[in-house]
CSV table of C-alpha atoms and ligand atoms in Angstrom, one decimal:
chain,number,residue,atom,x,y,z
A,1,UNK,CA,29.2,7.9,16.2
A,2,UNK,CA,26.9,4.9,15.5
A,3,UNK,CA,27.9,1.7,17.1
A,4,UNK,CA,26.2,-1.7,17.0
A,5,UNK,CA,24.3,-2.7,20.1
A,6,UNK,CA,27.0,-5.4,20.6
A,7,UNK,CA,29.9,-3.0,20.5
A,8,UNK,CA,28.0,-0.5,22.7
A,9,UNK,CA,27.3,-3.0,25.4
A,10,UNK,CA,30.8,-4.5,25.4
A,11,UNK,CA,32.5,-1.1,25.4
A,12,UNK,CA,30.4,0.3,28.1
A,13,UNK,CA,30.8,-2.7,30.4
A,14,UNK,CA,34.6,-2.6,29.9
A,15,UNK,CA,34.7,1.1,30.5
A,16,UNK,CA,32.7,0.6,33.7
A,17,UNK,CA,35.0,-2.1,34.9
A,18,UNK,CA,38.1,-0.1,34.1
A,19,UNK,CA,36.7,2.9,36.0
A,20,UNK,CA,35.7,0.9,39.1
A,21,UNK,CA,39.0,-0.9,39.1
A,22,UNK,CA,40.9,2.4,38.9
A,23,UNK,CA,38.9,3.8,41.8
A,24,UNK,CA,39.5,0.7,43.9
A,25,UNK,CA,43.2,0.6,43.1
A,26,UNK,CA,43.7,4.3,43.8
A,27,UNK,CA,41.8,4.1,47.1
A,28,UNK,CA,43.9,1.0,48.1
A,29,UNK,CA,47.2,2.6,47.2
A,30,UNK,CA,46.4,5.9,49.1
A,31,UNK,CA,45.2,4.0,52.1
A,32,UNK,CA,48.3,1.8,52.1
A,33,UNK,CA,50.6,4.8,51.6
A,34,UNK,CA,49.0,6.5,54.7
A,35,UNK,CA,49.2,3.4,56.7
A,36,UNK,CA,52.9,2.7,55.8
A,37,UNK,CA,53.9,6.3,56.4
A,38,UNK,CA,52.3,6.2,59.9
A,39,UNK,CA,54.1,3.0,60.7
A,40,UNK,CA,57.4,4.5,59.5
A,41,UNK,CA,56.8,7.6,61.6
A,42,UNK,CA,56.3,5.4,64.7
A,43,UNK,CA,59.6,3.7,63.9
A,44,UNK,CA,61.3,7.0,63.3
A,45,UNK,CA,60.0,8.3,66.7
A,46,UNK,CA,61.2,5.2,68.5
A,47,UNK,CA,64.6,5.5,66.8
A,48,UNK,CA,64.8,9.1,67.9
A,49,UNK,CA,63.8,8.2,71.4
A,50,UNK,CA,66.5,5.5,71.5
A,51,UNK,CA,69.0,8.0,70.2
A,52,UNK,CA,68.4,10.7,72.9
A,53,UNK,CA,68.6,8.2,75.6
A,54,UNK,CA,72.1,7.1,74.7
A,55,UNK,CA,73.3,10.3,73.0
A,56,UNK,CA,76.3,10.6,75.2
A,57,UNK,CA,79.7,9.9,73.5
A,58,UNK,CA,80.6,7.5,76.5
A,59,UNK,CA,81.5,4.1,75.3
A,60,UNK,CA,81.2,4.4,71.6
A,61,UNK,CA,84.1,4.1,69.1
A,62,UNK,CA,85.7,7.5,68.8
A,63,UNK,CA,85.2,7.5,65.0
A,64,UNK,CA,81.4,7.8,65.6
A,65,UNK,CA,81.9,11.0,67.6
A,66,UNK,CA,78.9,13.3,67.4
A,67,UNK,CA,76.7,10.7,65.7
A,68,UNK,CA,77.5,7.8,68.0
A,69,UNK,CA,73.8,7.6,68.9
A,70,UNK,CA,73.4,5.8,65.6
A,71,UNK,CA,75.3,2.8,67.2
A,72,UNK,CA,72.8,2.4,69.9
A,73,UNK,CA,71.6,-1.3,69.9
A,74,UNK,CA,68.3,-1.6,68.1
A,75,UNK,CA,68.9,1.0,65.4
A,76,UNK,CA,68.0,-0.3,62.0
A,77,UNK,CA,70.4,-0.4,59.1
A,78,UNK,CA,70.5,2.7,57.0
A,79,UNK,CA,69.2,4.8,59.8
A,80,UNK,CA,70.2,8.4,59.3
A,81,UNK,CA,71.5,10.5,62.1
A,82,UNK,CA,72.6,14.1,62.4
A,83,UNK,CA,73.6,16.4,65.3
A,84,UNK,CA,72.4,20.0,65.0
A,85,UNK,CA,73.7,22.6,67.3
A,86,UNK,CA,72.2,26.1,67.1
A,87,UNK,CA,70.9,25.5,63.6
A,88,UNK,CA,74.1,24.2,62.3
A,89,UNK,CA,74.6,20.6,61.2
A,90,UNK,CA,77.6,19.3,63.1
A,91,UNK,CA,77.8,16.0,61.5
A,92,UNK,CA,75.5,13.7,59.5
A,93,UNK,CA,75.9,10.0,58.9
A,94,UNK,CA,74.2,6.7,58.0
A,95,UNK,CA,74.5,3.4,59.8
A,96,UNK,CA,75.9,1.1,57.3
A,97,UNK,CA,77.1,-2.1,59.0
A,98,UNK,CA,76.3,-2.9,62.6
A,99,UNK,CA,78.9,-0.9,64.5
A,100,UNK,CA,80.1,1.4,61.7
A,101,UNK,CA,78.7,4.7,60.4
A,102,UNK,CA,79.4,6.5,57.2
A,103,UNK,CA,79.3,10.3,56.8
A,104,UNK,CA,76.9,11.7,54.3
A,105,UNK,CA,76.3,15.2,53.0
A,106,UNK,CA,73.2,16.6,54.5
A,107,UNK,CA,71.1,19.4,52.9
A,108,UNK,CA,70.2,22.5,55.1
A,109,UNK,CA,66.7,21.1,55.3
A,110,UNK,CA,67.9,18.6,57.9
A,111,UNK,CA,68.7,21.5,60.3
A,112,UNK,CA,65.1,22.6,60.1
A,113,UNK,CA,63.6,19.2,61.2
A,114,UNK,CA,61.5,19.4,64.3
A,115,UNK,CA,59.5,17.1,66.5
A,116,UNK,CA,57.0,16.6,63.6
A,117,UNK,CA,58.1,13.9,61.1
A,118,UNK,CA,58.9,15.3,57.7
A,119,UNK,CA,60.3,14.0,54.4
A,120,UNK,CA,63.8,15.2,53.4
A,121,UNK,CA,65.7,14.2,50.2
A,122,UNK,CA,69.2,13.1,50.8
A,123,UNK,CA,70.4,13.1,47.2
A,124,UNK,CA,71.7,9.7,46.1
A,125,UNK,CA,70.3,8.1,49.3
A,126,UNK,CA,66.7,9.1,48.4
A,127,UNK,CA,63.9,10.4,50.6
A,128,UNK,CA,64.1,10.0,54.3
A,129,UNK,CA,61.4,10.4,56.9
A,130,UNK,CA,63.0,12.4,59.8
A,131,UNK,CA,62.2,13.7,63.2
A,132,UNK,CA,64.3,15.9,65.5
A,133,UNK,CA,64.7,15.3,69.3
A,134,UNK,CA,66.5,17.6,71.7
A,135,UNK,CA,69.4,16.3,73.8
A,136,UNK,CA,70.1,17.2,77.4
A,137,UNK,CA,73.0,19.4,76.3
A,138,UNK,CA,70.8,21.5,74.0
A,139,UNK,CA,71.7,19.9,70.7
A,140,UNK,CA,69.1,18.4,68.4
A,141,UNK,CA,69.4,14.9,67.2
A,142,UNK,CA,67.8,14.4,63.8
A,143,UNK,CA,67.0,10.8,63.2
A,144,UNK,CA,65.6,9.4,59.9
A,145,UNK,CA,64.6,6.2,58.2
A,146,UNK,CA,64.6,5.6,54.4
A,147,UNK,CA,61.3,5.8,52.5
A,148,UNK,CA,62.7,3.5,49.8
A,149,UNK,CA,61.2,0.3,51.3
A,150,UNK,CA,57.7,1.8,51.5
A,151,UNK,CA,58.0,3.2,48.0
A,152,UNK,CA,59.0,-0.2,46.7
A,153,UNK,CA,56.0,-1.8,48.4
A,154,UNK,CA,53.7,0.8,46.9
A,155,UNK,CA,55.2,0.5,43.4
A,156,UNK,CA,54.9,-3.2,43.5
A,157,UNK,CA,51.3,-2.9,44.6
A,158,UNK,CA,50.5,-0.5,41.7
A,159,UNK,CA,52.1,-2.9,39.3
A,160,UNK,CA,50.1,-5.8,40.6
A,161,UNK,CA,46.9,-3.8,40.5
A,162,UNK,CA,47.6,-2.6,37.0
A,163,UNK,CA,48.3,-6.2,35.8
A,164,UNK,CA,45.2,-7.6,37.6
A,165,UNK,CA,43.0,-4.8,36.1
A,166,UNK,CA,44.4,-5.3,32.6
A,167,UNK,CA,43.9,-9.1,32.8
A,168,UNK,CA,40.4,-8.5,34.3
A,169,UNK,CA,39.5,-6.1,31.5
A,170,UNK,CA,40.8,-8.5,28.8
A,171,UNK,CA,38.8,-11.4,30.3
A,172,UNK,CA,35.7,-9.2,30.7
A,173,UNK,CA,36.0,-8.1,27.1
A,174,UNK,CA,36.1,-11.7,25.9
A,175,UNK,CA,33.3,-12.9,28.2
A,176,UNK,CA,31.2,-9.8,27.5
A,177,UNK,CA,31.6,-10.2,23.7
A,178,UNK,CA,30.5,-13.8,23.9
A,179,UNK,CA,27.6,-13.2,26.2
A,180,UNK,CA,26.3,-10.1,24.3
A,181,UNK,CA,26.8,-11.8,20.9
A,182,UNK,CA,24.7,-14.7,22.3
A,183,UNK,CA,22.1,-12.3,23.6
A,184,UNK,CA,21.7,-10.3,20.3
A,185,UNK,CA,21.8,-13.3,18.0
A,186,UNK,CA,18.0,-13.6,18.1
A,187,UNK,CA,17.8,-10.0,16.9
A,188,UNK,CA,19.8,-11.0,13.9
A,189,UNK,CA,17.4,-13.8,13.2
A,190,UNK,CA,14.5,-11.4,13.5
A,191,UNK,CA,16.2,-9.0,11.0
A,192,UNK,CA,16.8,-11.9,8.6
A,193,UNK,CA,13.1,-12.9,8.7
A,194,UNK,CA,12.1,-9.2,8.1
A,195,UNK,CA,14.6,-9.1,5.2
A,196,UNK,CA,13.1,-12.3,3.7
A,197,UNK,CA,9.6,-10.8,4.0
A,198,UNK,CA,10.7,-7.5,2.4
A,199,UNK,CA,12.0,-9.4,-0.6
A,200,UNK,CA,8.7,-11.1,-1.3
A,201,UNK,CA,6.7,-9.7,-4.3
A,202,UNK,CA,3.7,-8.6,-2.2
A,203,UNK,CA,2.5,-6.1,-4.8
A,204,UNK,CA,1.3,-8.8,-7.2
A,205,UNK,CA,-1.7,-9.3,-4.9
A,206,UNK,CA,-1.3,-13.1,-5.0
A,207,UNK,CA,-1.8,-15.0,-1.8
A,208,UNK,CA,1.6,-15.4,-0.1
A,209,UNK,CA,3.1,-17.5,2.7
A,210,UNK,CA,5.3,-15.2,4.7
A,211,UNK,CA,8.4,-16.3,6.5
A,212,UNK,CA,8.1,-16.6,10.3
A,213,UNK,CA,10.5,-15.9,13.2
A,214,UNK,CA,11.8,-19.3,14.5
A,215,UNK,CA,10.0,-20.6,17.6
A,216,UNK,CA,13.1,-20.3,19.8
A,217,UNK,CA,12.8,-16.5,19.4
A,218,UNK,CA,9.2,-16.2,20.4
A,219,UNK,CA,9.5,-17.1,24.1
A,220,UNK,CA,7.4,-14.4,25.8
A,221,UNK,CA,9.6,-14.6,29.0
A,222,UNK,CA,12.4,-12.7,27.2
A,223,UNK,CA,12.2,-9.2,25.6
A,224,UNK,CA,13.5,-10.5,22.3
A,225,UNK,CA,11.0,-13.3,22.4
A,226,UNK,CA,8.2,-10.8,22.9
A,227,UNK,CA,9.3,-8.8,19.9
A,228,UNK,CA,9.6,-12.1,17.9
A,229,UNK,CA,6.1,-13.1,19.0
A,230,UNK,CA,4.6,-9.7,18.1
A,231,UNK,CA,6.5,-10.0,14.8
A,232,UNK,CA,4.9,-13.4,14.0
A,233,UNK,CA,1.5,-12.2,14.9
A,234,UNK,CA,1.9,-9.2,12.6
A,235,UNK,CA,3.1,-11.4,9.8
A,236,UNK,CA,0.1,-13.7,10.4
A,237,UNK,CA,-2.2,-10.7,10.2
A,238,UNK,CA,-0.6,-9.5,7.0
A,239,UNK,CA,-0.8,-12.9,5.5
A,240,UNK,CA,-4.5,-13.2,6.3
A,241,UNK,CA,-5.1,-9.7,4.9
A,242,UNK,CA,-3.4,-10.7,1.7
A,243,UNK,CA,-5.3,-14.0,1.5
A,244,UNK,CA,-8.6,-12.1,1.9
A,245,UNK,CA,-7.6,-9.6,-0.7
A,246,UNK,CA,-6.4,-12.2,-3.1
A,247,UNK,CA,-9.7,-14.1,-2.6
A,248,UNK,CA,-11.8,-11.0,-3.3
A,249,UNK,CA,-9.7,-10.1,-6.4
A,250,UNK,CA,-10.0,-13.6,-7.7
A,251,UNK,CA,-13.8,-13.4,-7.2
A,252,UNK,CA,-13.9,-10.1,-9.0
A,253,UNK,CA,-11.9,-11.4,-11.9
A,254,UNK,CA,-14.0,-14.4,-12.1
A,255,UNK,CA,-17.1,-12.2,-12.0
A,256,UNK,CA,-15.8,-10.0,-14.9
A,257,UNK,CA,-14.8,-13.1,-16.9
A,258,UNK,CA,-18.2,-14.7,-16.3
A,259,UNK,CA,-20.1,-11.5,-17.0
A,260,UNK,CA,-18.3,-10.8,-20.3
A,261,UNK,CA,-18.7,-14.4,-21.3
A,262,UNK,CA,-22.5,-14.3,-20.5
A,263,UNK,CA,-22.8,-11.0,-22.5
A,264,UNK,CA,-21.4,-12.6,-25.6
A,265,UNK,CA,-24.5,-14.7,-26.4
A,266,UNK,CA,-27.1,-12.0,-26.2
A,267,UNK,CA,-24.8,-9.6,-28.1
A,268,UNK,CA,-24.4,-12.2,-30.8
A,269,UNK,CA,-28.1,-12.4,-31.0
A,270,UNK,CA,-28.5,-8.6,-31.2
A,271,UNK,CA,-26.0,-8.4,-34.0
A,272,UNK,CA,-27.5,-11.3,-35.8
A,273,UNK,CA,-31.1,-10.0,-35.6
A,274,UNK,CA,-29.9,-6.5,-36.7
A,275,UNK,CA,-28.2,-8.0,-39.7
A,276,UNK,CA,-31.3,-10.2,-40.5
A,277,UNK,CA,-33.6,-7.2,-40.3
A,278,UNK,CA,-31.3,-5.2,-42.6
A,279,UNK,CA,-31.2,-8.0,-45.2
A,280,UNK,CA,-34.9,-8.9,-45.0
A,281,UNK,CA,-35.6,-6.7,-48.0
A,282,UNK,CA,-38.6,-5.1,-46.3
A,283,UNK,CA,-38.6,-1.3,-47.0
A,284,UNK,CA,-37.6,0.8,-43.9
A,285,UNK,CA,-38.2,4.4,-43.3
A,286,UNK,CA,-35.0,6.5,-43.0
A,287,UNK,CA,-35.4,6.6,-39.2
A,288,UNK,CA,-35.6,2.8,-38.9
A,289,UNK,CA,-32.7,2.4,-41.3
A,290,UNK,CA,-30.6,4.9,-39.1
A,291,UNK,CA,-31.7,3.1,-35.9
A,292,UNK,CA,-30.7,-0.3,-37.4
A,293,UNK,CA,-27.3,1.1,-38.4
A,294,UNK,CA,-26.7,2.5,-34.9
A,295,UNK,CA,-27.8,-0.8,-33.4
A,296,UNK,CA,-25.3,-2.6,-35.6
A,297,UNK,CA,-22.4,-0.3,-34.9
A,298,UNK,CA,-23.0,0.0,-31.2
A,299,UNK,CA,-23.4,-3.8,-30.9
A,300,UNK,CA,-20.1,-4.1,-32.8
A,301,UNK,CA,-18.4,-1.8,-30.3
A,302,UNK,CA,-19.9,-3.6,-27.4
A,303,UNK,CA,-18.7,-6.9,-28.8
A,304,UNK,CA,-15.1,-5.6,-29.0
A,305,UNK,CA,-15.4,-4.2,-25.5
A,306,UNK,CA,-16.7,-7.5,-24.1
A,307,UNK,CA,-14.0,-9.5,-25.9
A,308,UNK,CA,-11.4,-7.1,-24.6
A,309,UNK,CA,-12.7,-7.4,-21.0
A,310,UNK,CA,-12.8,-11.2,-21.3
A,311,UNK,CA,-9.2,-11.3,-22.6
A,312,UNK,CA,-8.0,-9.0,-19.8
A,313,UNK,CA,-9.8,-11.1,-17.2
A,314,UNK,CA,-8.2,-14.3,-18.6
A,315,UNK,CA,-4.7,-12.7,-18.7
A,316,UNK,CA,-5.2,-11.5,-15.1
A,317,UNK,CA,-6.1,-15.0,-14.1
A,318,UNK,CA,-2.9,-16.2,-15.6
A,319,UNK,CA,-4.6,-18.4,-18.2
A,320,UNK,CA,-1.9,-20.1,-20.2
A,321,UNK,CA,-1.4,-18.7,-23.8
A,322,UNK,CA,-0.2,-20.7,-26.8
A,323,UNK,CA,3.5,-21.1,-26.8
A,324,UNK,CA,4.4,-21.7,-30.4
A,325,UNK,CA,7.5,-20.7,-32.4
A,326,UNK,CA,6.5,-17.9,-34.8
A,327,UNK,CA,8.1,-15.2,-37.0
A,328,UNK,CA,6.9,-11.7,-36.1
A,329,UNK,CA,7.6,-10.2,-39.6
A,330,UNK,CA,4.7,-11.7,-41.5
A,331,UNK,CA,2.4,-11.1,-38.6
A,332,UNK,CA,3.4,-7.4,-38.7
A,333,UNK,CA,2.9,-7.3,-42.5
A,334,UNK,CA,-0.6,-8.7,-42.1
A,335,UNK,CA,-1.5,-6.2,-39.5
A,336,UNK,CA,-0.2,-3.3,-41.6
A,337,UNK,CA,-2.2,-4.4,-44.6
A,338,UNK,CA,-5.3,-4.5,-42.4
A,339,UNK,CA,-4.5,-1.0,-41.1
A,340,UNK,CA,-3.9,0.3,-44.7
A,341,UNK,CA,-7.2,-1.1,-45.7
A,342,UNK,CA,-8.9,0.7,-42.8
A,343,UNK,CA,-7.0,4.0,-43.3
A,344,UNK,CA,-5.6,4.5,-46.8
A,345,UNK,CA,-5.2,8.2,-46.0
A,346,UNK,CA,-2.2,7.5,-43.7
A,347,UNK,CA,1.3,6.6,-45.0
A,348,UNK,CA,2.2,3.1,-43.8
A,349,UNK,CA,5.9,2.4,-43.9
A,350,UNK,CA,7.5,-0.8,-42.7
A,351,UNK,CA,11.1,-2.0,-42.2
A,352,UNK,CA,11.8,-5.7,-41.6
A,353,UNK,CA,15.0,-7.5,-40.8
A,354,UNK,CA,16.7,-9.9,-43.2
A,355,UNK,CA,16.4,-12.8,-40.8
A,356,UNK,CA,13.2,-14.2,-39.3
A,357,UNK,CA,12.2,-12.5,-36.1
A,358,UNK,CA,11.5,-15.6,-34.1
A,359,UNK,CA,9.7,-15.6,-30.8
A,360,UNK,CA,7.7,-18.1,-28.8
A,361,UNK,CA,4.2,-17.1,-28.1
A,362,UNK,CA,0.5,-16.9,-29.0
A,363,UNK,CA,0.1,-15.7,-32.6
A,364,UNK,CA,-3.5,-14.4,-32.2
A,365,UNK,CA,-2.6,-12.4,-29.1
A,366,UNK,CA,0.6,-10.9,-30.6
A,367,UNK,CA,-1.4,-10.1,-33.8
A,368,UNK,CA,-3.8,-8.3,-31.5
A,369,UNK,CA,-1.0,-6.3,-29.8
A,370,UNK,CA,0.4,-5.1,-33.2
A,371,UNK,CA,-3.1,-4.3,-34.4
A,372,UNK,CA,-3.9,-2.3,-31.3
A,373,UNK,CA,-0.7,-0.3,-31.7
A,374,UNK,CA,-1.5,0.3,-35.4
A,375,UNK,CA,-5.1,1.2,-34.6
A,376,UNK,CA,-4.0,3.8,-32.1
A,377,UNK,CA,-1.6,5.3,-34.7
A,378,UNK,CA,-4.5,5.4,-37.1
A,379,UNK,CA,-7.4,6.5,-34.9
A,380,UNK,CA,-5.6,9.1,-32.7
A,381,UNK,CA,-3.9,10.9,-35.6
A,382,UNK,CA,-5.2,12.8,-38.6
A,383,UNK,CA,-5.1,11.5,-42.2
A,384,UNK,CA,-1.7,12.0,-43.8
A,385,UNK,CA,0.2,10.9,-40.7
A,386,UNK,CA,3.2,8.7,-41.4
A,387,UNK,CA,3.3,5.5,-39.4
A,388,UNK,CA,6.6,3.6,-39.4
A,389,UNK,CA,6.7,0.1,-38.2
A,390,UNK,CA,10.1,-1.5,-37.6
A,391,UNK,CA,11.0,-5.0,-36.5
A,392,UNK,CA,14.3,-5.1,-34.8
A,393,UNK,CA,16.6,-8.0,-33.8
A,394,UNK,CA,18.9,-7.6,-30.9
A,395,UNK,CA,20.8,-10.3,-29.0
A,396,UNK,CA,18.2,-12.3,-27.0
A,397,UNK,CA,15.4,-9.8,-28.0
A,398,UNK,CA,13.0,-9.1,-30.7
A,399,UNK,CA,11.3,-5.7,-30.8
A,400,UNK,CA,8.5,-4.1,-32.8
A,401,UNK,CA,8.5,-0.4,-32.9
A,402,UNK,CA,5.5,1.6,-34.1
A,403,UNK,CA,6.2,5.3,-34.6
A,404,UNK,CA,3.9,8.0,-35.9
A,405,UNK,CA,4.3,11.7,-36.5
A,406,UNK,CA,0.9,12.6,-35.2
A,407,UNK,CA,-0.1,15.0,-32.5
A,408,UNK,CA,1.2,12.8,-29.7
A,409,UNK,CA,-0.3,11.5,-26.5
A,410,UNK,CA,-1.7,14.2,-24.2
A,411,UNK,CA,0.8,14.7,-21.3
A,412,UNK,CA,-1.9,14.0,-18.7
A,413,UNK,CA,-2.7,10.6,-20.2
A,414,UNK,CA,0.9,9.6,-21.0
A,415,UNK,CA,1.9,8.4,-17.4
A,416,UNK,CA,-1.0,6.0,-17.2
A,417,UNK,CA,-1.6,5.3,-20.8
A,418,UNK,CA,-1.3,1.5,-20.2
A,419,UNK,CA,-3.9,1.6,-17.5
A,420,UNK,CA,-7.4,0.3,-18.0
A,421,UNK,CA,-9.9,2.7,-19.5
A,422,UNK,CA,-7.1,5.3,-19.9
A,423,UNK,CA,-8.3,7.7,-22.7
A,424,UNK,CA,-7.3,11.0,-23.9
A,425,UNK,CA,-10.4,13.2,-23.8
A,426,UNK,CA,-9.4,15.1,-27.0
A,427,UNK,CA,-12.1,15.4,-29.6
A,428,UNK,CA,-10.2,13.0,-31.8
A,429,UNK,CA,-10.1,10.3,-29.1
A,430,UNK,CA,-13.7,10.7,-28.4
A,431,UNK,CA,-14.5,10.6,-32.1
A,432,UNK,CA,-12.4,7.4,-32.4
A,433,UNK,CA,-14.8,6.0,-29.8
A,434,UNK,CA,-12.2,3.7,-28.2
A,435,UNK,CA,-12.8,2.2,-24.8
A,436,UNK,CA,-9.3,2.7,-23.4
A,437,UNK,CA,-8.5,-1.0,-23.1
A,438,UNK,CA,-6.3,-1.3,-26.2
A,439,UNK,CA,-3.0,-0.5,-24.5
A,440,UNK,CA,-3.9,-2.3,-21.3
A,441,UNK,CA,-4.2,-5.4,-23.4
A,442,UNK,CA,-0.9,-4.6,-25.2
A,443,UNK,CA,0.8,-4.4,-21.8
A,444,UNK,CA,-0.8,-7.5,-20.3
A,445,UNK,CA,0.0,-9.6,-23.4
A,446,UNK,CA,3.6,-8.4,-23.4
A,447,UNK,CA,3.9,-9.3,-19.7
A,448,UNK,CA,2.4,-12.7,-20.4
A,449,UNK,CA,5.1,-13.3,-23.0
A,450,UNK,CA,7.8,-12.2,-20.4
A,451,UNK,CA,8.2,-9.0,-22.5
A,452,UNK,CA,7.4,-5.4,-21.9
A,453,UNK,CA,6.2,-2.4,-23.8
A,454,UNK,CA,7.5,1.2,-23.7
A,455,UNK,CA,6.3,4.5,-24.9
A,456,UNK,CA,7.7,7.9,-25.6
A,457,UNK,CA,5.6,10.7,-27.0
A,458,UNK,CA,5.8,14.3,-28.0
A,459,UNK,CA,3.9,16.2,-30.6
A,460,UNK,CA,5.2,14.8,-34.0
A,461,UNK,CA,6.8,11.7,-32.6
A,462,UNK,CA,5.0,9.0,-30.7
A,463,UNK,CA,6.9,5.7,-30.4
A,464,UNK,CA,5.6,2.5,-28.9
A,465,UNK,CA,8.1,-0.3,-28.6
A,466,UNK,CA,7.2,-3.9,-27.8
A,467,UNK,CA,10.2,-6.0,-26.5
A,468,UNK,CA,9.9,-9.8,-26.5
A,469,UNK,CA,12.5,-12.4,-25.6
A,470,UNK,CA,13.9,-13.9,-28.8
A,471,UNK,CA,13.5,-17.6,-29.4
A,472,UNK,CA,16.5,-19.2,-27.6
A,473,UNK,CA,19.0,-20.5,-30.1
A,474,UNK,CA,19.1,-24.3,-29.9
B,501,ATP,N1,-0.4,6.9,-31.4
B,501,ATP,C1,-1.1,7.7,-30.6
B,501,ATP,N2,-1.2,9.0,-30.8
B,501,ATP,C2,-1.9,9.8,-29.9
B,501,ATP,N3,-2.5,9.4,-28.8
B,501,ATP,C3,-2.5,8.1,-28.6
B,501,ATP,C4,-1.8,7.2,-29.4
B,501,ATP,N4,-1.9,5.9,-28.9
B,501,ATP,C5,-2.7,6.1,-27.8
B,501,ATP,N5,-3.0,7.4,-27.6
B,501,ATP,C6,-3.8,7.9,-26.5
B,501,ATP,O1,-3.8,6.9,-25.4
B,501,ATP,C7,-5.2,6.6,-25.0
B,501,ATP,C8,-5.3,5.2,-24.7
B,501,ATP,O2,-5.1,4.3,-25.8
B,501,ATP,P1,-5.8,2.9,-25.8
B,501,ATP,O3,-5.4,2.2,-27.0
B,501,ATP,O4,-5.5,2.2,-24.5
B,501,ATP,O5,-7.3,3.3,-25.8
B,501,ATP,P2,-8.2,3.8,-27.0
B,501,ATP,O6,-7.4,3.7,-28.2
B,501,ATP,O7,-8.8,5.1,-26.6
B,501,ATP,O8,-9.4,2.7,-27.0
B,501,ATP,P3,-9.3,1.2,-27.5
B,501,ATP,O9,-7.9,1.0,-28.0
B,501,ATP,O10,-9.7,0.4,-26.4
B,501,ATP,O11,-10.3,1.2,-28.6
B,501,ATP,C9,-6.0,7.0,-26.3
B,501,ATP,O12,-7.3,7.3,-25.9
B,501,ATP,C10,-5.2,8.2,-26.8
B,501,ATP,O13,-5.6,9.4,-26.2
B,502,MG,MG1,-6.5,2.0,-28.9
């Protein structure tokens, strides 16, 4: 059974206290019982001694007869006396008032009493401690004193012990609970700090300020304080590590952004000079013409790549985008007409809602997202493929769905299709010559608009869905 530390400590202390109390109470009771029995035995002996000295019938009232020894001065009230002759009880009586005896029935055990004290039950009179003493005329006088007094004392002792133990246990339970609760409270604060840290979005890689254990719980003189101190040192260490990581990531992003930016100018020059050379009108040999064509197309690809890298670096750095109210439907229609122009061999279907699909965002970036999705449906599928683009309105959400019935995304690419430079290495993808940044941009732009993008793909049915928050109704 799992118990909290608090319960465990309280329960074990109480159990310990109860056991110790029980042992002490039992020992005390047994000791007292022995002590009282011994004392009673001494009294019984002296009563027997008195009795044998004056056992003669002499000057006693005749009614006392064979038990007249009970009337000897000094005999205590309720003293039991019996005269036994040759194993037969002649008469048995109890001293009731001073000077008068009352006959009582005596069990045969009385006849067997010897010089050693023994306990005999006298029925309604209860247990008696008895001893036998011989008289001069050969009889045996059995004299006894009741055990009731001793028993009452012992019972009372047990009751008092039980009451004191119970009260002690109850007090201990309260005191223990309060003390233990106080002692474990710092652990609760430690756990709360840990919980707060565990809720922080550490995976984003941003520099974070982690919560700390309060100073009262970091006193190195206490065990909890040592844990608290170690905890804080660990948090400090993690915080530093995150700061260093964030710093290096920022530097890397900045480097990529700077590098892409710097590449744009020479690239623009290359493209410009290639075009100039092409248009100069000077005759070129077929080889030069081919080389110029390759320079132009590769420079174009590199421009796209550099622009993509720059955009990703800026999105990573959290550069703010335009936040303008816009309708997605015309944007989608524009993108589809571009796609149709680029690939008239595909079937381009579109389904738009009756109402405007209003969102808040950056028109250029969103256009690029739709273009990238359509470009994929165009470049990674054979001619004749049907591409269906649907704009959907749902409460609080606008979605754009691009579905094609092409061959589908290779299963090994699908799980990380939104990653950077994720590309299927199928011949078609290689032919398409993409860099693998298209979907990474889609995903980053969606995230920057507080939206998301999903994909499902199987041969004959590939569906990308972009979800954006709808323009809040005013
Ligand atoms: N509609 C689709 N049908 C089949 N495969 C697809 C489809 N869309 C994406 N893929 C696969 O996912 C990969 C990643 O797509 P992504 O757009 O990120 O890169 P790319 O198209 O190869 O290059 P880029 O878009 O940067 O020019 C592609 O290489 C392709 O293998
Ligand atoms: Mg692509």
